[in-house]
Coordinates of C-alpha atoms and ligand atoms in Angstrom, one line a residue:
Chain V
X103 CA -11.5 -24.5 -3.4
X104 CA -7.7 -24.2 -2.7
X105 CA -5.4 -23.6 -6.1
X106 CA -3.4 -25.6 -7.2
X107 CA 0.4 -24.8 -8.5
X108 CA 2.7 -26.2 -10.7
X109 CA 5.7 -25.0 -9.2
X110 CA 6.3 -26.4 -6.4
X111 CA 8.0 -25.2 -3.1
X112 CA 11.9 -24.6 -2.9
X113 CA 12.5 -25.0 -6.6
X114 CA 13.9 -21.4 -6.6
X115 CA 16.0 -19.6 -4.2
X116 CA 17.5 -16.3 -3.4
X117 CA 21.4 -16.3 -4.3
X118 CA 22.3 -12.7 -3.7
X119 CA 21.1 -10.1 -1.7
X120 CA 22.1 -6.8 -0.7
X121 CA 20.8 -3.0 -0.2
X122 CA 22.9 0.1 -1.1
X123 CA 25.9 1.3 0.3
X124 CA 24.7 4.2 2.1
X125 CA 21.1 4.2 3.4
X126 CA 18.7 7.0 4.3
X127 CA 20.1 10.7 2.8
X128 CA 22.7 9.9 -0.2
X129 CA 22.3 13.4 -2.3
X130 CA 25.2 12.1 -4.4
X131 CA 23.6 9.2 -6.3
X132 CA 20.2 9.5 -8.7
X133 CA 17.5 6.7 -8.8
X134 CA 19.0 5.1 -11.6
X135 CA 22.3 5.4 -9.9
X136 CA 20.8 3.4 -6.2
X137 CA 19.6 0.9 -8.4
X138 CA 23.4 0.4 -9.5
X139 CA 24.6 0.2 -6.6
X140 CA 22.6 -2.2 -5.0
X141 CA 22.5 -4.2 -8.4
X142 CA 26.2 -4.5 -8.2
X143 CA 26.6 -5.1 -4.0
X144 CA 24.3 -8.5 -4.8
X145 CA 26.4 -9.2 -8.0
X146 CA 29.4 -9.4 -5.7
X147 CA 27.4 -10.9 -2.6
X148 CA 26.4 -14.2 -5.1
X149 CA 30.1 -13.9 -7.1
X150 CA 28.3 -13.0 -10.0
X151 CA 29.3 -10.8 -12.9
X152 CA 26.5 -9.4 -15.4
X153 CA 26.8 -11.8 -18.0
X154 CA 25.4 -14.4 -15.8
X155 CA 22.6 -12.8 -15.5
X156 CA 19.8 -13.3 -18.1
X157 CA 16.5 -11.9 -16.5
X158 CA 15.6 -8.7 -15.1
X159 CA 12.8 -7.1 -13.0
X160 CA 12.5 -4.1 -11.6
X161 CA 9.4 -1.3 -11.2
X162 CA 9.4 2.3 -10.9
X163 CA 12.6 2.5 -13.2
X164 CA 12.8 1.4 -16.6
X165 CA 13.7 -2.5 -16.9
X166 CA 15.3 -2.1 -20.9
X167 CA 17.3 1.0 -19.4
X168 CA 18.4 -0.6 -16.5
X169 CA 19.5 -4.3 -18.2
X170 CA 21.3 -2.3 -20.8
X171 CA 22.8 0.3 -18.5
X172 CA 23.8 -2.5 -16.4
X173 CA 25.7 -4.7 -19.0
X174 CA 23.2 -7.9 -19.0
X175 CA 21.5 -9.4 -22.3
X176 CA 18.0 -10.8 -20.8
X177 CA 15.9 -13.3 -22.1
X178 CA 13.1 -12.0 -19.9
X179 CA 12.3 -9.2 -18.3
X180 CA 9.8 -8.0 -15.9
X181 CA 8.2 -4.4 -15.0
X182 CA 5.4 -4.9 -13.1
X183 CA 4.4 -2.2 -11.5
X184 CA 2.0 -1.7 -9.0
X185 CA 3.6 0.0 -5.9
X186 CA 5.8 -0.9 -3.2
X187 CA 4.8 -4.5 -3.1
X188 CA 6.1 -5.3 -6.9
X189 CA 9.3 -6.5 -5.8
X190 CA 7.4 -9.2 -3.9
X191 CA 5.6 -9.8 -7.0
X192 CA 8.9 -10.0 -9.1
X193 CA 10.1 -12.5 -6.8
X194 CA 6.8 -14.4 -7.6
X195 CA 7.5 -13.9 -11.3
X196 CA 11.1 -14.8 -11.3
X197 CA 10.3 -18.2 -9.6
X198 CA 7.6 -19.3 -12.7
X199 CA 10.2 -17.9 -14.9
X200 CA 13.2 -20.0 -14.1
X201 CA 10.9 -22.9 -13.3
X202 CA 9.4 -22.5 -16.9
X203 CA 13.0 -22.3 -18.2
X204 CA 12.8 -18.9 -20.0
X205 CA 16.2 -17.8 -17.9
X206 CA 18.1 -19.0 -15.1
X207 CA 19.3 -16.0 -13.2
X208 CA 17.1 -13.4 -12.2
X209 CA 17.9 -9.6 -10.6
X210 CA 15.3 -8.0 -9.1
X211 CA 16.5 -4.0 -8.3
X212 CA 14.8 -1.5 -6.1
X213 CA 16.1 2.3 -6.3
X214 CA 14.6 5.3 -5.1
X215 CA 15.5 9.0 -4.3
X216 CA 12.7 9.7 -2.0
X217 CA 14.1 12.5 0.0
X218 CA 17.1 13.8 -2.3
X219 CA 14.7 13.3 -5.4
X220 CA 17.3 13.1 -7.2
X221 CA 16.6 12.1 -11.2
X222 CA 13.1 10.9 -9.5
X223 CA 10.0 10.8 -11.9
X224 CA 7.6 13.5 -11.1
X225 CA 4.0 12.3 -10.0
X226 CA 1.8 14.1 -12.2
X227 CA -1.6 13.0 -12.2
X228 CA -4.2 13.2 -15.2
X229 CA -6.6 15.4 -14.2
X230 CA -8.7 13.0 -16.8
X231 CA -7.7 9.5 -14.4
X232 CA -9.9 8.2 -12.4
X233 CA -8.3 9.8 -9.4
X234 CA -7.9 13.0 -11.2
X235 CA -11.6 13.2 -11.1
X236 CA -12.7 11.5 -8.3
X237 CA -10.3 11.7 -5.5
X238 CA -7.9 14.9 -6.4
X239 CA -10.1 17.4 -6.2
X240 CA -11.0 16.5 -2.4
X241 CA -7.7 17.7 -1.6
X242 CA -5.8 14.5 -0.8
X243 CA -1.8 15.0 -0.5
X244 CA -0.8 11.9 -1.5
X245 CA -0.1 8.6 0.8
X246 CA -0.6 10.3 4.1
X247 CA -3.9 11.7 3.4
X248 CA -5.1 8.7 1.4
X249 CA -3.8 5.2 2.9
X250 CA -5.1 6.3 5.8
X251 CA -9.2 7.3 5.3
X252 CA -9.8 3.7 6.0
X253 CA -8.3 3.6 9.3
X254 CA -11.6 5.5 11.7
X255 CA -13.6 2.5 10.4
X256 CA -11.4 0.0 10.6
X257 CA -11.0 1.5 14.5
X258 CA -14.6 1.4 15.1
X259 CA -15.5 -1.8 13.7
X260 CA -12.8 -3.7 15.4
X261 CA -13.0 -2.4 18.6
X262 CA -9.3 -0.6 18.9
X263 CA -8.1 2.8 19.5
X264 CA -5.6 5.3 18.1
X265 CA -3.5 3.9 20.9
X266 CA -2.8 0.5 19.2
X267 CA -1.9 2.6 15.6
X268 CA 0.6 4.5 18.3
X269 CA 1.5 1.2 19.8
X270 CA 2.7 -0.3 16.6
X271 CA 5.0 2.4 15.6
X272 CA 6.6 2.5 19.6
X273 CA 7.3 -1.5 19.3
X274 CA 8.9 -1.2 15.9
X275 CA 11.3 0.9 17.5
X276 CA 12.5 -1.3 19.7
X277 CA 13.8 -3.6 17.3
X278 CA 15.2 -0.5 15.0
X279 CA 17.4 0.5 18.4
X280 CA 19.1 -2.8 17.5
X281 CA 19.5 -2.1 13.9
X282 CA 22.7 -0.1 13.3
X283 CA 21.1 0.7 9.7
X284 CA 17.4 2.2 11.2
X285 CA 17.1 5.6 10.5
X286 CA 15.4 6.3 13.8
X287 CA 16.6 4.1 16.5
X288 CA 15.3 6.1 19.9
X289 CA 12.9 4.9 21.6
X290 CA 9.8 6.6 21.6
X291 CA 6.6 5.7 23.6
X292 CA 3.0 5.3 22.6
X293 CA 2.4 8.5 24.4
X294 CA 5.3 10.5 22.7
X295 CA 4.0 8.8 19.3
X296 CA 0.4 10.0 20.1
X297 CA 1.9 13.9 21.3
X298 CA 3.8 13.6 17.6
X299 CA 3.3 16.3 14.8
X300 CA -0.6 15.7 13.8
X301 CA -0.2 15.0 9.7
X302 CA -3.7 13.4 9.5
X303 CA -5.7 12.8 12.2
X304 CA -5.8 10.3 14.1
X305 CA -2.5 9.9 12.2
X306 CA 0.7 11.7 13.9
X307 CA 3.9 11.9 11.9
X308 CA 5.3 8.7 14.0
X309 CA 2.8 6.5 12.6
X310 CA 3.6 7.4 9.1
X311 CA 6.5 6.2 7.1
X312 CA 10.1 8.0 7.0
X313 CA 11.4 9.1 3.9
X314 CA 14.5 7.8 3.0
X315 CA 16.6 7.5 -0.2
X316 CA 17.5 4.1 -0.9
X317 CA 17.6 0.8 -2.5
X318 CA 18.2 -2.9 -2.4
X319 CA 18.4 -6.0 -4.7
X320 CA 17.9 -9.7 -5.3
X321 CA 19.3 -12.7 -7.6
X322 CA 17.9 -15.9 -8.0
X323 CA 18.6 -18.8 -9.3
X324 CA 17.3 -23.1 -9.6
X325 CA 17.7 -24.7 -6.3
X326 CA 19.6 -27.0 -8.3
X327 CA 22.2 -24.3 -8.8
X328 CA 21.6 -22.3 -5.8
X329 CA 24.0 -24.9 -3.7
X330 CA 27.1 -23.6 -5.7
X331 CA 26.6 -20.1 -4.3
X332 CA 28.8 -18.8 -1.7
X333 CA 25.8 -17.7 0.2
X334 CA 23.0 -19.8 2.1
X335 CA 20.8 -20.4 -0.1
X336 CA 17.2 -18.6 0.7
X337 CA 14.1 -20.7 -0.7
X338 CA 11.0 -19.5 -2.4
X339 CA 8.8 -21.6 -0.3
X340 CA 5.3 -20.2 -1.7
X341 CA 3.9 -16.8 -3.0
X342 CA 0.8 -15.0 -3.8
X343 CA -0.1 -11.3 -5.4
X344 CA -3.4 -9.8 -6.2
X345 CA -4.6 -6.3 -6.6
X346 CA -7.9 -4.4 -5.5
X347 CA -8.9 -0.7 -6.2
X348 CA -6.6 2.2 -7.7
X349 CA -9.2 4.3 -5.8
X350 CA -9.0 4.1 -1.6
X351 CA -12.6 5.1 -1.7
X352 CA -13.4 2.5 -3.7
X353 CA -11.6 -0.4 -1.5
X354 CA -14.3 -2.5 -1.0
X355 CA -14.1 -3.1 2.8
X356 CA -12.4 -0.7 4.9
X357 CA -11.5 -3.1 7.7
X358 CA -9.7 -5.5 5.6
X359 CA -7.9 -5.4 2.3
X360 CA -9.1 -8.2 -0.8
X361 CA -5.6 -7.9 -2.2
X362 CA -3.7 -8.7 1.1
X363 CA -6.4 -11.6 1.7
X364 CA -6.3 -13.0 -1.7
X365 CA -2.1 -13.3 -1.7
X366 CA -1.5 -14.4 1.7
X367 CA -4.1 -17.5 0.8
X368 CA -2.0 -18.3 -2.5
X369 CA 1.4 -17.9 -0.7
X370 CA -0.1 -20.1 2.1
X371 CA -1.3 -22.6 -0.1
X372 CA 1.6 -22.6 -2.5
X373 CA 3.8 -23.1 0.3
X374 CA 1.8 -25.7 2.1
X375 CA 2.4 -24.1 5.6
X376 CA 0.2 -23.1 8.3
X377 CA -0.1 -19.8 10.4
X378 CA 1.8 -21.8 13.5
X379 CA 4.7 -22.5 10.7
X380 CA 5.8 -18.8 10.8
X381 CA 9.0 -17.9 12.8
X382 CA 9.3 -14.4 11.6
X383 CA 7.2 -12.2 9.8
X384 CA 7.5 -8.8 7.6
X385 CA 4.3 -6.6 7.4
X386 CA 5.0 -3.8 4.8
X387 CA 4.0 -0.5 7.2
X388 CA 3.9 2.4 5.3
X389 CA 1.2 3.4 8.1
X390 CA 0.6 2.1 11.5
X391 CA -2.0 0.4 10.7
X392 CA -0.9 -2.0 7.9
X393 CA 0.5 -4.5 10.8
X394 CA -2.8 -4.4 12.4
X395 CA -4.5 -5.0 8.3
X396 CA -1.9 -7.7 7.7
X397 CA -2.1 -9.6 10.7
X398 CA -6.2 -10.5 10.3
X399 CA -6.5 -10.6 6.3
X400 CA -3.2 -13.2 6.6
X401 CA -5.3 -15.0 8.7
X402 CA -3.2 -14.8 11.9
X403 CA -6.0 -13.9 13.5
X404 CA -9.3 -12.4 13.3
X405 CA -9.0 -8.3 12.4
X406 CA -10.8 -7.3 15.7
X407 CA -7.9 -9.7 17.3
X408 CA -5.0 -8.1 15.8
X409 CA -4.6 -5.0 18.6
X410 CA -3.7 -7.7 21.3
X411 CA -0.6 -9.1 19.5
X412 CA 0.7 -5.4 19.8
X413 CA -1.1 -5.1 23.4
X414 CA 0.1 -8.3 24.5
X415 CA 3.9 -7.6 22.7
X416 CA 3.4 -10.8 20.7
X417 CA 5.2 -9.1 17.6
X418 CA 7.6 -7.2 19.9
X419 CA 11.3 -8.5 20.8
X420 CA 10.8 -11.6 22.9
X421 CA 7.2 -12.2 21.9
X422 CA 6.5 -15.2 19.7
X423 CA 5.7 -13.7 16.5
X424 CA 8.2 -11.4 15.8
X425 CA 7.2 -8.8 13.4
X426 CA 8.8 -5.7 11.2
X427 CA 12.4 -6.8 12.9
X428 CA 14.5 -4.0 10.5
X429 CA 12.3 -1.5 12.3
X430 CA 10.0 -1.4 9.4
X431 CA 9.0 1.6 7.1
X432 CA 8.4 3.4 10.4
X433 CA 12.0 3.2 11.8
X434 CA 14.1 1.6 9.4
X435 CA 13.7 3.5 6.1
X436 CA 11.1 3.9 3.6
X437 CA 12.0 5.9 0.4
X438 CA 8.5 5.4 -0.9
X439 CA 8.5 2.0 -2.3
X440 CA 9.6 -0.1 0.8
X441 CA 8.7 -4.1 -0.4
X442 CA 12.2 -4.6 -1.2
X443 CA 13.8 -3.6 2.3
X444 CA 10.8 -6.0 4.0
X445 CA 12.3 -8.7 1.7
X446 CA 15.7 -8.0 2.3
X447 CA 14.9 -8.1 6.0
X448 CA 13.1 -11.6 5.3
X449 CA 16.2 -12.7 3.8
X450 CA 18.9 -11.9 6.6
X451 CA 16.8 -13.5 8.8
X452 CA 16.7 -16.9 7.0
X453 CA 20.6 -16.7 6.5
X454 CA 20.7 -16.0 9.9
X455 CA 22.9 -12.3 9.8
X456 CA 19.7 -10.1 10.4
X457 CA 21.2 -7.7 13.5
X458 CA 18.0 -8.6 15.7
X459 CA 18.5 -12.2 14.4
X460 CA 15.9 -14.7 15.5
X461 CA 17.3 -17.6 16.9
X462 CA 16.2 -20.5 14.7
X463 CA 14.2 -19.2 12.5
X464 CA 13.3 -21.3 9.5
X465 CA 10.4 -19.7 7.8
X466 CA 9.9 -15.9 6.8
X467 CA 6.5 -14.6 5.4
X468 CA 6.8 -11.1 3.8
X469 CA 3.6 -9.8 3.1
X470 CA 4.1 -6.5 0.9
X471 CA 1.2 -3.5 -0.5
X472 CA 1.4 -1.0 -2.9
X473 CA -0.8 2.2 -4.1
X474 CA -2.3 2.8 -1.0
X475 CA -4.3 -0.4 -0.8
X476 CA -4.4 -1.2 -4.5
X477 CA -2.0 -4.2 -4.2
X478 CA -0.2 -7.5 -2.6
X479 CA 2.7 -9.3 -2.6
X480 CA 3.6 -12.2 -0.4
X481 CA 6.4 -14.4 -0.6
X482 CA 7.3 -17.0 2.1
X483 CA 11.2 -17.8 2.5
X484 CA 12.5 -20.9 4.4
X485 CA 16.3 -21.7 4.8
X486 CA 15.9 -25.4 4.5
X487 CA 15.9 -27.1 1.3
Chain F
X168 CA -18.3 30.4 -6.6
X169 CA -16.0 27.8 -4.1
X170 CA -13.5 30.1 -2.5
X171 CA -10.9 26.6 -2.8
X172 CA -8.7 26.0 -5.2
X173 CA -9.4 22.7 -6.1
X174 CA -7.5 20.3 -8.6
X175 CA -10.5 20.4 -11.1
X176 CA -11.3 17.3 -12.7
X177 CA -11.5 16.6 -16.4
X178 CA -14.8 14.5 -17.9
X179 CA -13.9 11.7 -20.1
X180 CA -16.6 10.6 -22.8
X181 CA -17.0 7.2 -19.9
X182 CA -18.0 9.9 -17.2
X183 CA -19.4 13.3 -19.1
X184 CA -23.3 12.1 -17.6
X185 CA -21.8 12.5 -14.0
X186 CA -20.2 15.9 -14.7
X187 CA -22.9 17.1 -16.4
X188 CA -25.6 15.8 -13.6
X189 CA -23.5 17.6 -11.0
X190 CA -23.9 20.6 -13.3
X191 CA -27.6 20.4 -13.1
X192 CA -27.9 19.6 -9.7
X193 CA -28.1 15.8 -9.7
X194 CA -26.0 13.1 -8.4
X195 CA -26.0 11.0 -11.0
X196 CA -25.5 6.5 -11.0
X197 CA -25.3 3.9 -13.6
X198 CA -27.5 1.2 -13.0
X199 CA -27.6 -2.6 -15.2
X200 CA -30.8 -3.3 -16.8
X201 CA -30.3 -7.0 -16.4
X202 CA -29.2 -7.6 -12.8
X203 CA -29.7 -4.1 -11.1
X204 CA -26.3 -4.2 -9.6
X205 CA -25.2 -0.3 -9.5
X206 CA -21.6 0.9 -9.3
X207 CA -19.5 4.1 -9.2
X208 CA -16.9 5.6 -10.5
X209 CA -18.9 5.5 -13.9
X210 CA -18.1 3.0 -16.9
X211 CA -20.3 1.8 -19.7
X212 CA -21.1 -1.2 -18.6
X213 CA -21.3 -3.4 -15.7
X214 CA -19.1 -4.7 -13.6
X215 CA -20.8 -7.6 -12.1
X216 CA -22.1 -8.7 -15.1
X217 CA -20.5 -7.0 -18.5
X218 CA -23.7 -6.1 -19.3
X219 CA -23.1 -3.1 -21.6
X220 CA -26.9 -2.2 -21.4
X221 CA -26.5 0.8 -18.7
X222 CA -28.9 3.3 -17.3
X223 CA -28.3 6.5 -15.7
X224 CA -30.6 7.9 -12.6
X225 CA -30.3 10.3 -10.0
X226 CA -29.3 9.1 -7.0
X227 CA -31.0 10.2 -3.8
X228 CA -28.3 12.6 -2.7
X229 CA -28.6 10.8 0.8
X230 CA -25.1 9.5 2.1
X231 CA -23.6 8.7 5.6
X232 CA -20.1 9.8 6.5
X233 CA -18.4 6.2 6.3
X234 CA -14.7 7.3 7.2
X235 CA -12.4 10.3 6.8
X236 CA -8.9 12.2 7.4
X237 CA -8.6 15.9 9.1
X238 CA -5.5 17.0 7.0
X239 CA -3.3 19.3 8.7
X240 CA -0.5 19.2 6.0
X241 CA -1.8 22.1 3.8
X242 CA -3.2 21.9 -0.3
X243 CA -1.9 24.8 -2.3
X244 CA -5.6 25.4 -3.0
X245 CA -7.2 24.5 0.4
X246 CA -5.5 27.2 2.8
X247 CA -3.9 26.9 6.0
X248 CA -6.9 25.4 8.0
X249 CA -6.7 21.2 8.3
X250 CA -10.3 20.0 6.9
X251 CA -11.5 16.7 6.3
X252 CA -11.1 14.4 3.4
X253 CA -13.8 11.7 3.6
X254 CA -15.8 8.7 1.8
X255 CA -19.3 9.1 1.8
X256 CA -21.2 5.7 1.9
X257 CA -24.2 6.7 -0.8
X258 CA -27.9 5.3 0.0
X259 CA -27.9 3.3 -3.5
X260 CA -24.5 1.6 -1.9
X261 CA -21.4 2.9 -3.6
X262 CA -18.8 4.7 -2.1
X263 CA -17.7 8.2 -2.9
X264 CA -14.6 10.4 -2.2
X265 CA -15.7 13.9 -1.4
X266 CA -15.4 16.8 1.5
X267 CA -17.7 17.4 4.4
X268 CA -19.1 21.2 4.2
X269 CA -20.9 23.2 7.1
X270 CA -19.9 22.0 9.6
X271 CA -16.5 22.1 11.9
X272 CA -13.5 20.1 10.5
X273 CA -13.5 18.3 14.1
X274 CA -13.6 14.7 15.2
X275 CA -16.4 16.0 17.5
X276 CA -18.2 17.2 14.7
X277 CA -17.3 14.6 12.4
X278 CA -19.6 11.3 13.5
X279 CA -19.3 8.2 11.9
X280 CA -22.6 7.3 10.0
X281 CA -23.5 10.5 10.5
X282 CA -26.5 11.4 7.7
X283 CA -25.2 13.8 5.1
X284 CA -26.9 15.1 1.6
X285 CA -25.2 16.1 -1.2
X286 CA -24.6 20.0 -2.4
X287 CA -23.0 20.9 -5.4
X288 CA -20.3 23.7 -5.6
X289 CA -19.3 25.7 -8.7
X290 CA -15.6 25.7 -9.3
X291 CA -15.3 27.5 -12.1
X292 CA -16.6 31.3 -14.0
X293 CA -18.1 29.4 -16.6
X294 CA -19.8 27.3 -14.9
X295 CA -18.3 24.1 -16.5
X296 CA -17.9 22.1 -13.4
X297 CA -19.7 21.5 -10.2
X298 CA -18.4 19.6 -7.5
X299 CA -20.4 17.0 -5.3
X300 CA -20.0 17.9 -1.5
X301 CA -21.9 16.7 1.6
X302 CA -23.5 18.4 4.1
X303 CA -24.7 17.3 7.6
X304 CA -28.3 16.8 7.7
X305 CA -30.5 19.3 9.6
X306 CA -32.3 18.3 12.5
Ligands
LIG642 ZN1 -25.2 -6.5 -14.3

């Protein structure tokens, strides 16, 4: 049975958007100090001056310290946290919140030293957690050996080949080469990305993520009030979120992801559009193979389908589905936590100033994860109200 | 004694049977005594149903290798060599994290749905904690 949802599509819409300054290696600024940075770059891209803002969300960073820090008195706040997909969840949150009246202007921040660790939070884990006891002492080393255990079944069951991981990464490099911001914008091909530094086998170091510092943020606002912005207003069309296992040994199905099923359905729904509705699309790719999870479990195909829109460069410049068109976590940046840049991306695109701009373009999905496969976000943007 | 280094785990009052099993030389489930579902990582009850009536039984030990890594990054405990972090698919059903032992740390060693059986390692002088590996099985 479909759900059905009170708020309904465009009520809410994106007013400010903006990443930081600098992008990739900035030793001079902490976490708490990217998140400023970008906070204030969207303050000045919607005109807006703290005091106009009365809610807050953020994860990985303390909301309380970052409202007061930042001058605003909120009447709600928001910390979800659950990976690099809780900005797409904020963005879910933010919507009900101004629909439901508790505020009317909403920052969402993302800050995060990955590479400078500067004033980062450590990652200790319990040795008493769940993945203290069950997964640690196996000798994982965080997201490279963990996100990507599923991947030799998901191969094998679906009928692909460590070739279509490699091709993924060499097509999202295309559209970095024509992203002045990309981190890594030469081309490389799937044979130089298969030859790459071996991290985890079958995974080479071009099929995992960079790691970047970085940050970005978002305002937003009533559609009502969105029209007085001096930007083009961005519209929440629909949204979904959901979470599955902590534990990646514990995801129930390792050729397709419950929490990237269960939100792309609820943003679908919410947003009453079909698969053939979707100009441009954002697949958070901390790995190679998230595009490849993203594309089935969203429904755009089946998942033993999803190697031909890579083999037949449907999701490549030209092709009719363009895909990842920053560059994505692989070539853009990625400072751990990379569902903000994904929405900013989403964003540009719908106002139409994204550098590999798709002509025309009037509905975004942005499908985010976080925790290894522990959670989803999805929010779909159109620029029509 | 295991020659690695391993991040040892600490039991929790919700997972002590487990440790303890592994101590003893069984793999140890939960099972619900009203709708037989059974489940890992251990909690007191069950998650299909709520049911808080739980019983504990050794599992086969029988497993197949259901997917898996070869890390070549390095673990401060694990030396320089990459091995293999893998999930074991259990006979009973669940799914396990664990390491594959006697064998080469190769993808042509390392066969999907491959039969394996569980050994247990002791990590520590005391003999406080045991480790559930799995081995290929012979023949
Ligand atoms: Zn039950």
């Amino acid at each position: 049975m479909a759900d059905s949802f009170a708020l309904k599509p465009r009520s809410v819409a994106v007013v400010g958007a903006a990443e930081t300054t600098k992008m990739g290696l900035i030793p001079d600024m902490s976490q708490l100090g990217l998140h400023f940075d970008c906070a204030l770059n969207a303050m000045t891209d919607a005109g807006l001056k703290p005091s106009d803002i009365d809610g807050v969300a953020t994860g990985g960073e303390d909301v309380a310290v970052l409202a007061h820090m930042l001058g605003i008195t909120p009447k709600w706040v928001d910390s979800t946290d659950v990976g690099g997909c809780s900005y797409m969840i904020h963005v879910r949150h933010a919507a009900a919140a101004i629909a439901a009246g508790y505020c009317s202007t909403v920052l969402i921040t993302h800050g995060e030293s990955g590479r400078s660790r500067v004033g980062s939070p450590g990652y200790a884990m319990s040795a008493a957690s769940m993945a203290g006891q069950f997964e640690a002492p196996y000798g994982v080393t965080g997201a490279p050996s963990m996100f990507t255990i599923p991947v030799l079944r998901y191969l094998k069951e679906t009928g692909s080949d460590i070739e279509d991981l490699a091709r993924v990464a060499s097509i999202q490099r295309e559209w970095a080469a024509m992203n002045p911001r990309a981190t890594r914008r030469e081309p490389i091909t799937v044979e130089e990305v298969m030859n790459d530094t071996m991290i985890a086998w079958p995974f080479t170091k071009a099929m995992c993520c960079l790691v970047t510092d970085g940050g970005g943020a978002l305002i937003l606002t009533s559609a009502e009030r969105a029209k007085d912005f001096p930007t083009r207003p961005v519209y929440v069309l629909g949204t979904g979120e959901s979470s599955e296992a902590r534990l990646i040994s514990q995801m129930e199905d390792f050729t397709s992801s419950r929490a990237f099923r269960v939100s792309g359905k609820q943003a679908f729904e919410s947003s009453g559009i079909t698969r053939d509705d979707v100009d441009h699309l954002m697949i958070y790719d901390a790995f190679a193979h998230l595009p490849l999870y993203g594309l089935g479990d969203l429904g755009f195909c089946k998942p033993d389908e999803a190697k031909h829109f890579y083999r037949e460069r449907r999701t490549a410049p030209g092709g009719s589905l363009p895909t990842n068109t920053n560059g994505g976590g692989l070539s853009y940046m990625h400072s751990g936590r990379y569902g903000m840049y994904a929405l900013q991306e989403s964003v540009r695109q719908m106002r139409g100033i994204a550098p590999a701009q798709i002509e025309g373009a009037k509905i975004s999905l942005c499908h985010g994860v976080g925790g290894m496969f522990t959670a989803s976000g999805t929010v779909v943007f159109t620029n029509e109200s | 004694m295991s020659e690695i280094q391993r991040p040892l785990p600490k039991p929790t009052p919700e997972t002590q049977h487990f440790w303890d099993g592994c101590r003893e030389g069984e793999l140890r489930l939960q099972r619900c005594t009203r709708c037989a579902n059974t489940w890992f990582p251990p909690r007191p009850f069950c998650p299909a149903c709520a049911c808080r009536e739980v019983e504990i039984y050794t599992a086969s030990g029988k497993a197949r290798l259901h997917s898996y890594v070869i890390s070549h990054r390095g673990h401060p405990g694990f030396g320089k060599e990459p091995y293999a972090i893998a999930v074991v698919k259990l006979e009973e059903g669940p799914q396990m994290m664990s390491n594959v032992v006697g064998c080469p740390q190769t993808p042509e060693a390392l066969l999907l749905d491959m039969p394996l059986e569980v050994t247990f390692e002791q990590q520590t002088k005391d003999e406080s904690i045991f480790i559930p590996l799995f081995k290929p099985v012979e023949g």
